[in-house]
Coordinates of C-alpha atoms and ligand atoms in Angstrom, one line a residue:
X1 CA 0.1 -0.1 0.0
X2 CA 1.3 3.4 -0.9
X3 CA 2.2 5.4 2.4
X4 CA 1.0 8.7 0.9
X5 CA -2.6 9.7 1.6
X6 CA -4.3 10.3 -1.6
X7 CA -5.7 13.8 -2.1
X8 CA -9.5 14.3 -1.4
X9 CA -11.9 16.1 -3.6
X10 CA -12.9 18.4 -0.7
X11 CA -11.3 19.4 2.5
X12 CA -13.7 20.1 5.3
X13 CA -11.1 21.9 7.5
X14 CA -8.3 23.9 5.8
X15 CA -6.1 26.8 6.5
X16 CA -6.0 29.1 3.4
X17 CA -3.0 31.4 3.2
X18 CA -3.4 35.0 2.2
X19 CA -1.6 36.0 -0.9
X20 CA 1.4 38.2 -0.1
X21 CA 4.8 37.9 1.6
X22 CA 5.3 35.7 4.6
X23 CA 5.7 37.2 8.0
X24 CA 6.1 36.0 11.6
X25 CA 2.4 36.7 12.0
X26 CA 0.5 33.9 10.3
X27 CA -1.6 35.3 7.5
X28 CA -4.6 33.6 6.4
X29 CA -7.8 32.1 7.5
X30 CA -9.6 29.0 8.4
X31 CA -12.0 27.6 5.9
X32 CA -14.7 25.1 6.9
X33 CA -17.1 23.2 4.5
X34 CA -20.5 23.8 6.1
X35 CA -21.7 20.3 6.7
X36 CA -25.2 21.5 7.7
X37 CA -25.9 22.2 4.0
X38 CA -24.8 18.9 2.7
X39 CA -25.7 17.0 0.6
X40 CA -27.4 19.6 -1.5
X41 CA -25.0 22.6 -1.3
X42 CA -21.3 22.7 -1.1
X43 CA -20.6 26.0 0.9
X44 CA -17.4 27.1 2.5
X45 CA -17.2 29.7 5.4
X46 CA -14.1 31.5 6.4
X47 CA -13.0 32.4 9.9
X48 CA -10.7 34.8 11.4
X49 CA -11.5 34.6 15.1
X50 CA -11.5 31.9 17.6
X51 CA -15.0 32.6 19.1
X52 CA -16.6 32.2 15.6
X53 CA -14.7 28.9 15.3
X54 CA -16.1 27.7 18.7
X55 CA -19.6 28.7 17.5
X56 CA -19.1 26.8 14.3
X57 CA -18.0 23.7 16.2
X58 CA -21.1 24.1 18.6
X59 CA -23.5 24.5 15.6
X60 CA -22.0 21.5 13.8
X61 CA -20.7 23.5 10.8
X62 CA -17.8 21.1 11.3
X63 CA -18.4 17.8 13.2
X64 CA -16.7 14.4 13.8
X65 CA -14.3 14.1 16.6
X66 CA -11.0 14.5 14.5
X67 CA -12.3 17.2 12.4
X68 CA -13.4 19.3 15.5
X69 CA -9.9 18.7 16.8
X70 CA -8.4 20.2 13.8
X71 CA -10.7 23.1 13.6
X72 CA -10.2 23.8 17.3
X73 CA -6.4 23.8 16.7
X74 CA -6.7 26.4 13.9
X75 CA -9.2 28.3 16.1
X76 CA -6.5 28.4 18.8
X77 CA -4.0 30.0 16.3
X78 CA -6.5 32.6 15.3
X79 CA -7.1 33.6 18.9
X80 CA -3.4 34.0 19.7
X81 CA -2.8 35.9 16.5
X82 CA -5.6 38.3 17.5
X83 CA -3.9 38.9 20.7
X84 CA -6.5 37.2 23.0
X85 CA -5.2 35.6 26.2
X86 CA -4.3 32.0 25.5
X87 CA -6.2 30.5 28.6
X88 CA -9.3 32.4 27.5
X89 CA -9.0 31.0 23.8
X90 CA -8.4 27.6 25.1
X91 CA -11.3 27.5 27.4
X92 CA -13.7 29.0 25.1
X93 CA -12.8 26.5 22.2
X94 CA -12.8 23.6 24.8
X95 CA -16.3 24.3 25.9
X96 CA -17.8 24.3 22.5
X97 CA -18.4 20.4 22.5
X98 CA -17.6 18.3 25.5
X99 CA -17.8 14.7 24.4
X100 CA -15.1 14.1 21.8
X101 CA -11.7 14.0 23.4
X102 CA -10.0 14.9 20.1
X103 CA -10.9 18.7 20.7
X104 CA -9.2 18.8 24.0
X105 CA -6.3 16.6 22.9
X106 CA -5.6 19.0 19.9
X107 CA -6.1 22.1 21.9
X108 CA -3.7 20.9 24.6
X109 CA -1.0 20.2 22.0
X110 CA -1.0 23.9 21.3
X111 CA -1.8 25.3 24.7
X112 CA 0.9 23.3 26.5
X113 CA 3.6 24.4 23.9
X114 CA 4.3 27.3 26.0
X115 CA 4.3 31.0 24.9
X116 CA 5.4 30.4 21.4
X117 CA 4.6 32.7 18.4
X118 CA 1.4 32.3 16.5
X119 CA 3.2 31.4 13.3
X120 CA 5.1 28.5 15.3
X121 CA 1.5 27.4 16.5
X122 CA 0.2 27.4 12.9
X123 CA 3.1 24.8 12.0
X124 CA 2.0 22.8 14.9
X125 CA -1.7 22.9 13.8
X126 CA -0.7 21.9 10.3
X127 CA 1.5 19.0 11.6
X128 CA -1.3 17.8 13.8
X129 CA -3.7 17.6 11.0
X130 CA -1.2 15.9 8.7
X131 CA -0.6 13.5 11.3
X132 CA -4.2 12.7 11.9
X133 CA -4.4 12.0 8.1
X134 CA -1.7 9.8 7.9
X135 CA -3.0 7.9 10.9
X136 CA -6.4 7.5 9.1
X137 CA -4.6 5.9 6.2
X138 CA -2.7 3.6 8.4
X139 CA -5.9 2.7 10.4
X140 CA -7.7 2.0 7.1
X141 CA -5.1 -0.7 6.2
X142 CA -5.2 -2.4 9.6
X143 CA -9.0 -2.4 9.7
X144 CA -9.3 -3.7 6.1
X145 CA -6.8 -6.5 6.6
X146 CA -8.4 -7.5 10.0
X147 CA -11.8 -7.7 8.3
X148 CA -10.4 -9.6 5.4
X149 CA -8.6 -12.0 7.7
X150 CA -11.7 -12.5 10.0
X151 CA -12.8 -16.0 9.3
X152 CA -16.4 -15.1 10.3
X153 CA -16.5 -12.7 7.3
X154 CA -15.3 -15.1 4.4
X155 CA -18.0 -14.7 1.9
X156 CA -17.6 -15.8 -1.8
X157 CA -20.8 -15.8 -3.5
X158 CA -22.3 -12.4 -2.4
X159 CA -21.2 -9.0 -1.4
X160 CA -19.5 -8.5 2.0
X161 CA -22.3 -6.4 3.9
X162 CA -21.1 -3.9 6.5
X163 CA -23.3 -1.7 8.5
X164 CA -22.3 2.0 9.6
X165 CA -23.6 4.3 12.0
X166 CA -23.3 8.3 11.9
X167 CA -20.5 9.7 9.6
X168 CA -16.9 8.9 9.9
X169 CA -15.5 9.8 6.5
X170 CA -13.2 12.5 5.3
X171 CA -15.8 15.0 6.5
X172 CA -15.5 13.8 10.1
X173 CA -11.8 13.6 10.2
X174 CA -10.4 16.3 7.8
X175 CA -8.7 13.3 6.1
X176 CA -9.4 9.9 4.7
X177 CA -11.8 8.8 7.5
X178 CA -11.9 6.3 10.4
X179 CA -14.5 3.5 10.1
X180 CA -15.4 5.0 6.6
X181 CA -11.7 5.0 5.9
X182 CA -11.6 1.4 6.6
X183 CA -14.7 0.9 4.3
X184 CA -13.0 2.8 1.6
X185 CA -9.8 0.7 1.8
X186 CA -11.8 -2.5 2.0
X187 CA -13.6 -1.5 -1.2
X188 CA -10.3 -1.1 -2.9
X189 CA -9.3 -4.6 -1.8
X190 CA -12.6 -6.3 -2.1
X191 CA -14.9 -4.3 -4.3
X192 CA -17.9 -6.8 -3.7
X193 CA -19.0 -4.8 -0.8
X194 CA -22.3 -3.3 0.3
X195 CA -22.7 -0.6 3.1
X196 CA -25.8 -0.6 5.1
X197 CA -26.1 3.2 6.2
X198 CA -28.0 4.0 9.4
X199 CA -29.6 7.4 8.8
X200 CA -28.5 8.5 12.3
X201 CA -31.3 10.5 14.0
X202 CA -31.5 13.3 14.9
X203 CA -29.0 15.2 12.8
X204 CA -29.1 12.5 9.9
X205 CA -25.2 12.3 9.4
X206 CA -25.7 9.0 7.9
X207 CA -28.3 10.0 5.4
X208 CA -26.9 13.4 4.6
X209 CA -23.2 12.8 4.8
X210 CA -22.3 9.2 4.7
X211 CA -24.5 8.6 1.6
X212 CA -22.9 11.8 0.0
X213 CA -19.3 10.4 0.6
X214 CA -20.1 6.9 -0.3
X215 CA -21.6 8.2 -3.6
X216 CA -18.5 10.2 -4.4
X217 CA -16.4 7.2 -3.8
X218 CA -18.5 4.8 -5.9
X219 CA -19.1 2.5 -2.9
X220 CA -22.4 0.5 -3.1
X221 CA -24.7 1.5 -0.2
X222 CA -28.2 1.4 1.0
X223 CA -29.9 3.7 3.6
X224 CA -32.3 2.4 6.3
X225 CA -33.8 4.1 9.3
X226 CA -32.1 3.4 12.6
X227 CA -34.9 1.4 13.9
X228 CA -34.3 -1.3 11.0
X229 CA -31.0 -2.5 12.5
X230 CA -32.4 -5.4 14.6
X231 CA -34.5 -6.4 11.7
X232 CA -31.5 -6.5 9.3
X233 CA -29.4 -8.5 11.8
X234 CA -32.1 -10.9 12.7
X235 CA -32.6 -11.6 9.0
X236 CA -28.9 -12.4 8.4
X237 CA -28.2 -9.1 6.3
X238 CA -25.2 -7.8 8.1
X239 CA -21.8 -9.4 8.3
X240 CA -19.9 -6.7 10.3
X241 CA -20.6 -3.4 12.0
X242 CA -18.1 -0.6 11.6
X243 CA -18.3 2.6 13.7
X244 CA -16.1 5.5 14.8
X245 CA -15.6 6.9 18.4
X246 CA -15.6 10.2 20.1
X247 CA -13.8 9.0 23.2
X248 CA -12.3 5.6 24.2
X249 CA -11.8 5.3 28.1
X250 CA -9.2 3.2 30.1
X251 CA -11.5 0.3 30.3
X252 CA -12.1 0.4 26.5
X253 CA -15.6 1.8 26.7
X254 CA -16.6 3.7 23.5
X255 CA -18.5 7.0 23.3
X256 CA -20.1 7.5 20.0
X257 CA -23.0 8.9 18.3
X258 CA -26.4 8.1 20.0
X259 CA -27.7 4.8 18.7
X260 CA -24.3 3.1 18.5
X261 CA -25.1 1.3 21.7
X262 CA -28.4 0.0 20.1
X263 CA -26.3 -1.3 17.1
X264 CA -23.8 -2.9 19.5
X265 CA -26.4 -4.7 21.6
X266 CA -28.2 -6.1 18.4
X267 CA -24.8 -7.1 17.0
X268 CA -23.8 -9.0 20.2
X269 CA -27.2 -10.7 20.2
X270 CA -27.0 -11.8 16.6
X271 CA -23.3 -12.7 16.7
X272 CA -22.3 -9.8 14.3
X273 CA -18.7 -8.7 14.9
X274 CA -18.5 -5.0 15.9
X275 CA -15.2 -3.0 14.9
X276 CA -14.6 0.5 16.5
X277 CA -12.2 2.4 14.5
X278 CA -10.5 5.4 16.1
X279 CA -6.9 7.0 16.2
X280 CA -5.2 7.0 19.4
X281 CA -5.8 10.7 19.8
X282 CA -9.4 9.4 20.6
X283 CA -8.0 7.2 23.5
X284 CA -8.4 9.0 26.9
X285 CA -6.8 6.9 29.6
X286 CA -7.3 9.7 32.2
X287 CA -11.0 8.8 32.1
X288 CA -11.3 5.4 33.8
X289 CA -14.9 4.3 33.1
X290 CA -17.3 4.7 30.4
X291 CA -19.8 6.1 33.0
X292 CA -17.4 9.0 33.7
X293 CA -17.7 10.4 30.1
X294 CA -19.7 13.6 30.0
X295 CA -22.4 13.2 27.3
X296 CA -23.5 16.3 25.4
X297 CA -27.1 17.0 25.4
X298 CA -28.3 19.1 22.5
X299 CA -31.3 21.3 21.6
X300 CA -34.8 19.8 21.5
X301 CA -35.2 21.5 18.1
X302 CA -32.9 18.9 16.5
X303 CA -35.3 16.1 17.6
X304 CA -38.6 17.7 16.5
X305 CA -37.3 19.2 13.3
X306 CA -34.6 17.5 11.2
X307 CA -32.9 20.7 10.2
X308 CA -32.5 21.8 13.8
X309 CA -34.0 25.2 13.5
X310 CA -36.5 26.3 16.1
X311 CA -39.7 24.5 15.2
X312 CA -42.9 26.1 14.5
X313 CA -46.3 24.3 14.2
X314 CA -45.6 23.6 10.6
X315 CA -42.0 22.2 10.8
X316 CA -42.3 20.3 14.0
X317 CA -42.8 16.5 13.9
X318 CA -44.3 16.6 17.6
X319 CA -46.9 19.0 19.2
X320 CA -45.0 22.4 19.7
X321 CA -43.7 22.5 23.4
X322 CA -43.1 18.6 23.7
X323 CA -40.5 17.9 26.3
X324 CA -37.6 16.3 24.6
X325 CA -34.5 14.5 25.7
X326 CA -31.6 14.7 23.2
X327 CA -28.4 13.1 24.3
X328 CA -25.9 13.3 21.3
X329 CA -23.8 10.3 22.3
X330 CA -24.0 6.9 24.1
X331 CA -21.4 4.6 25.5
X332 CA -20.7 1.1 24.5
X333 CA -19.0 -1.1 27.0
X334 CA -15.9 -3.1 25.9
X335 CA -17.7 -6.4 26.2
X336 CA -19.8 -5.6 23.2
X337 CA -16.8 -4.6 20.9
X338 CA -16.5 -8.1 19.6
X339 CA -14.3 -7.4 16.5
X340 CA -11.8 -5.0 18.1
X341 CA -10.6 -1.4 18.3
X342 CA -8.9 -0.5 15.1
X343 CA -6.1 2.2 15.5
X344 CA -3.2 3.5 13.4
X345 CA -1.0 1.1 15.3
X346 CA -3.0 -2.0 14.7
X347 CA -6.1 -3.7 16.1
X348 CA -6.5 -3.5 19.8
X349 CA -7.2 -7.3 20.3
X350 CA -3.4 -7.7 19.8
X351 CA -2.0 -5.4 22.5
X352 CA 1.6 -6.5 22.1
X353 CA 1.6 -5.3 18.4
X354 CA 0.2 -2.0 19.6
X355 CA 3.1 -1.5 22.0
X356 CA 5.7 -2.5 19.3
X357 CA 4.2 0.0 16.9
X358 CA 3.3 2.8 19.1
X359 CA 4.9 5.8 17.5
X360 CA 5.2 8.0 20.6
X361 CA 7.2 6.9 23.6
X362 CA 4.5 8.2 26.0
X363 CA 1.8 6.3 24.1
X364 CA 3.3 2.9 25.0
X365 CA 3.0 3.9 28.7
X366 CA -0.7 5.0 28.1
X367 CA -1.5 1.9 26.3
X368 CA -0.1 -0.3 29.1
X369 CA -2.9 1.1 31.2
X370 CA -5.5 0.7 28.6
X371 CA -7.4 -2.6 29.1
X372 CA -8.4 -3.8 25.7
X373 CA -11.1 -6.2 24.9
X374 CA -9.8 -9.6 24.2
X375 CA -6.2 -8.7 25.1
Ligands
MRU1 C1 -14.4 9.9 12.8 S1 -15.7 10.5 13.5 C2 -16.2 9.5 15.0 C3 -17.2 10.2 15.7 O1 -16.9 11.5 15.9 C4 -18.5 10.0 15.0 O2 -18.9 8.6 14.9 C5 -19.6 10.8 15.7 O3 -20.2 10.3 16.5 C6 -19.8 12.2 15.2 O4 -20.7 12.8 15.9 P1 -21.1 14.3 15.5 O5 -22.2 14.7 16.6 O6 -21.6 14.4 14.2 O7 -19.8 15.3 15.7

């Protein structure tokens, strides 16, 4: 496999340099693809201050754990460039969304670098994004090989059928993708593939974004409502489940988009292997148990109106004023992750290999404390 990540037709998070001469003050702006408008409109917005970036993350202009990490890093650069106190910039960005650890991880890389100049911070943000993209690519290879090597998944006379929840493609990662990155690589190696796409209520990341990306990549797919999962599995229509993660704790619990736990329970019940695909930047060993993860609760409008705007009597599914509970994520315990956790260093069933390959010295120590399913 070529080690260079192929270019994407679109970059959801990108720093755009201003024309003109270089200076020690980083010129340029952050450009985000407004994911709220997909699949029908491809609109880019530009950002020159950190508060607007924090708002864009909150409003899900950009979403997906690694992508909000990258956007947050560039937001931090903008804040420092604009002379705002670093602590204020850090806290404001950090508070934009609480569950995905990648945002905190990326912000800390910059905030803990000390009082360095904004142009040096910009280099760090670029390096961070490049590294995430490379890791996605490595993860795709590990995941695809693991699935092709999984004896339970050897099918000859029909497509290999994988189920995916939410969106974990290039849009969610600012690069190749995590779980969908594995799907992309799998499709290159084994084109006889069908992806069952969960629509992913309430924000419909599956229907709007995953179907859009799979369509661009030419990967066969079919959309279903989230409630169809048990039926699909009970009728033998799913060979494996692939999902991403927003935070993986020390006990290998996985926070991911609401509905993942339902998929995992069904998969375990019907003996369908479930793979979680996440870079090590999503592993948070400081959080010991899944129950300790802070789950973001979002606005009621998202549940009663698929476009998320304040519902009126015409746009609301439910009677106006209906009380709503809208947790954005749930937590799947390690016992239900029956395939493994795919990272850029290998599949977490094989802990020894993870240690050997861990790129960063500190990571090996962290992984030693990480209890991995099946290890
Ligand atoms: C590579 S993305 C992994 C997760 O971030 C993804 O599965 C997810 O839950 C995204 O949630 P979102 O609320 O759209 O940001």
